[in-house]
Amino acid sequence: MHKPPTFVKDSAVDKGHLNHAALTLPPGLRIRPSGIPEAGLEVWNEASALPVGLHFGPYKGQITEDEEAGNNGYSWLITKGRNYHKYVDGKDESWANWMRTTARDTPMFFFLSGLLQSEIPQSTCGMQSPL
């Protein structure tokens, strides 16, 4: 039997703060350099084990239809049908949240789980132990 999902909220920070993205990190998680060469930063769990079914997010950023946003490495493409798309652009750290540092192309403990009000939540799909 499945338990209902548990939603983990970002730490509250006023939008526009220069370090907004990093300051929204929930307690127990830490942003640090990746062990993958040239991969930038990653998010690591340093708290207790994270149970299956935690939902983080949603991924936040500025909503735009500008296709250049798709090239900056911090955007998710949202499509509805064949002819409609927009981006959730997390490049600007004063608007984005901590999830801009989660990997999109490499295996990590966050996985895309769906679309929620034009923003992207992510969830754990297996028990995640701390470092």
Short mmCIF file of C-alpha atoms in Angstrom, two decimals:
data_model
loop_
_atom_site.label_atom_id
_atom_site.label_comp_id
_atom_site.label_asym_id
_atom_site.label_seq_id
_atom_site.Cartn_x
_atom_site.Cartn_y
_atom_site.Cartn_z
CA MET A 1 0.00 0.00 0.00
CA HIS A 2 1.29 3.46 -0.94
CA LYS A 3 1.55 6.27 1.55
CA PRO A 4 0.37 9.74 0.56
CA PRO A 5 3.20 11.95 -0.75
CA THR A 6 5.14 14.19 1.61
CA PHE A 7 5.94 17.64 0.24
CA VAL A 8 9.17 19.36 1.32
CA LYS A 9 8.93 23.14 1.07
CA ASP A 10 11.78 25.42 0.13
CA SER A 11 13.24 27.59 2.88
CA ALA A 12 11.50 30.99 2.72
CA VAL A 13 13.55 33.78 1.10
CA ASP A 14 12.38 37.04 -0.49
CA LYS A 15 12.56 37.03 -4.29
CA GLY A 16 15.24 39.27 -5.68
CA HIS A 17 17.87 38.38 -3.04
CA LEU A 18 21.19 37.94 -4.85
CA ASN A 19 21.70 34.46 -3.37
CA HIS A 20 17.99 33.50 -3.47
CA ALA A 21 18.49 30.10 -5.15
CA ALA A 22 20.99 28.73 -2.62
CA LEU A 23 19.14 30.15 0.39
CA THR A 24 15.94 28.26 -0.53
CA LEU A 25 17.64 24.91 0.12
CA PRO A 26 15.64 22.84 2.65
CA PRO A 27 17.40 21.86 5.90
CA GLY A 28 19.55 18.73 5.67
CA LEU A 29 20.51 19.26 2.03
CA ARG A 30 23.72 20.91 0.86
CA ILE A 31 24.95 22.34 -2.43
CA ARG A 32 28.54 21.41 -3.22
CA PRO A 33 30.80 20.91 -6.23
CA SER A 34 30.04 17.84 -8.29
CA GLY A 35 32.43 14.91 -8.42
CA ILE A 36 31.78 14.78 -12.17
CA PRO A 37 34.35 16.87 -14.08
CA GLU A 38 32.89 20.14 -15.44
CA ALA A 39 29.43 19.32 -14.03
CA GLY A 40 29.21 22.35 -11.73
CA LEU A 41 27.24 21.96 -8.52
CA GLU A 42 25.07 19.17 -7.09
CA VAL A 43 22.66 18.82 -4.20
CA TRP A 44 23.53 16.28 -1.50
CA ASN A 45 21.59 14.88 1.43
CA GLU A 46 23.42 15.28 4.75
CA ALA A 47 20.44 14.64 7.02
CA SER A 48 18.72 11.38 7.86
CA ALA A 49 17.70 8.97 5.13
CA LEU A 50 15.11 10.39 2.75
CA PRO A 51 12.13 8.06 2.43
CA VAL A 52 10.48 7.08 -0.83
CA GLY A 53 7.81 9.51 -1.94
CA LEU A 54 9.26 12.84 -0.81
CA HIS A 55 8.38 15.59 -3.26
CA PHE A 56 10.70 18.57 -3.59
CA GLY A 57 9.98 21.72 -5.45
CA PRO A 58 8.53 22.74 -7.69
CA TYR A 59 11.41 23.89 -9.87
CA LYS A 60 11.13 27.67 -9.96
CA GLY A 61 12.26 30.31 -12.36
CA GLN A 62 10.94 32.87 -14.76
CA ILE A 63 8.31 31.63 -17.20
CA THR A 64 9.22 32.58 -20.77
CA GLU A 65 8.57 31.60 -24.37
CA ASP A 66 12.04 32.81 -25.42
CA GLU A 67 13.79 29.85 -27.04
CA GLU A 68 17.19 31.17 -25.95
CA ALA A 69 16.24 30.05 -22.43
CA GLY A 70 16.47 26.46 -23.65
CA ASN A 71 20.20 26.87 -24.24
CA ASN A 72 21.32 28.12 -20.83
CA GLY A 73 21.39 24.80 -18.95
CA TYR A 74 18.94 25.93 -16.26
CA SER A 75 15.61 25.64 -18.08
CA TRP A 76 12.92 23.01 -18.43
CA LEU A 77 10.80 22.97 -21.58
CA ILE A 78 7.07 22.67 -20.99
CA THR A 79 4.95 21.62 -23.97
CA LYS A 80 1.22 21.41 -24.53
CA GLY A 81 0.46 19.83 -27.86
CA ARG A 82 2.60 20.38 -30.93
CA ASN A 83 2.56 24.14 -31.22
CA TYR A 84 2.70 25.47 -27.69
CA HIS A 85 5.73 25.59 -25.44
CA LYS A 86 7.29 27.68 -22.72
CA TYR A 87 10.29 27.44 -20.44
CA VAL A 88 10.76 27.55 -16.70
CA ASP A 89 14.08 29.39 -16.73
CA GLY A 90 16.17 29.02 -13.55
CA LYS A 91 19.26 30.88 -14.78
CA ASP A 92 18.67 34.00 -12.66
CA GLU A 93 19.66 33.04 -9.10
CA SER A 94 17.61 35.92 -7.66
CA TRP A 95 14.40 34.26 -9.00
CA ALA A 96 15.21 30.54 -9.14
CA ASN A 97 15.27 28.09 -6.25
CA TRP A 98 17.87 25.54 -5.14
CA MET A 99 16.61 23.00 -7.67
CA ARG A 100 18.52 24.81 -10.43
CA THR A 101 21.56 22.84 -9.20
CA THR A 102 19.95 19.40 -9.65
CA ALA A 103 21.25 17.42 -12.59
CA ARG A 104 19.00 17.02 -15.60
CA ASP A 105 21.14 14.55 -17.53
CA THR A 106 22.96 12.50 -14.90
CA PRO A 107 21.61 9.94 -12.40
CA MET A 108 20.96 11.64 -9.06
CA PHE A 109 18.44 11.11 -6.30
CA PHE A 110 15.95 13.54 -7.86
CA PHE A 111 13.74 12.44 -10.72
CA LEU A 112 11.18 14.29 -12.76
CA SER A 113 7.74 13.35 -11.51
CA GLY A 114 5.32 15.58 -13.37
CA LEU A 115 3.96 19.01 -13.92
CA LEU A 116 2.29 21.09 -11.23
CA GLN A 117 0.89 24.54 -12.02
CA SER A 118 3.49 25.16 -14.76
CA GLU A 119 6.30 24.36 -12.35
CA ILE A 120 8.20 21.11 -12.03
CA PRO A 121 8.21 19.10 -8.78
CA GLN A 122 10.80 16.38 -8.24
CA SER A 123 10.60 13.39 -5.97
CA THR A 124 12.63 10.57 -4.47
CA CYS A 125 11.89 7.16 -5.91
CA GLY A 126 14.15 5.10 -3.64
CA MET A 127 15.50 5.37 -0.09
CA GLN A 128 18.29 7.96 -0.09
CA SER A 129 20.89 7.71 2.64
CA PRO A 130 22.88 10.72 3.82
CA LEU A 131 26.55 11.13 2.89
#
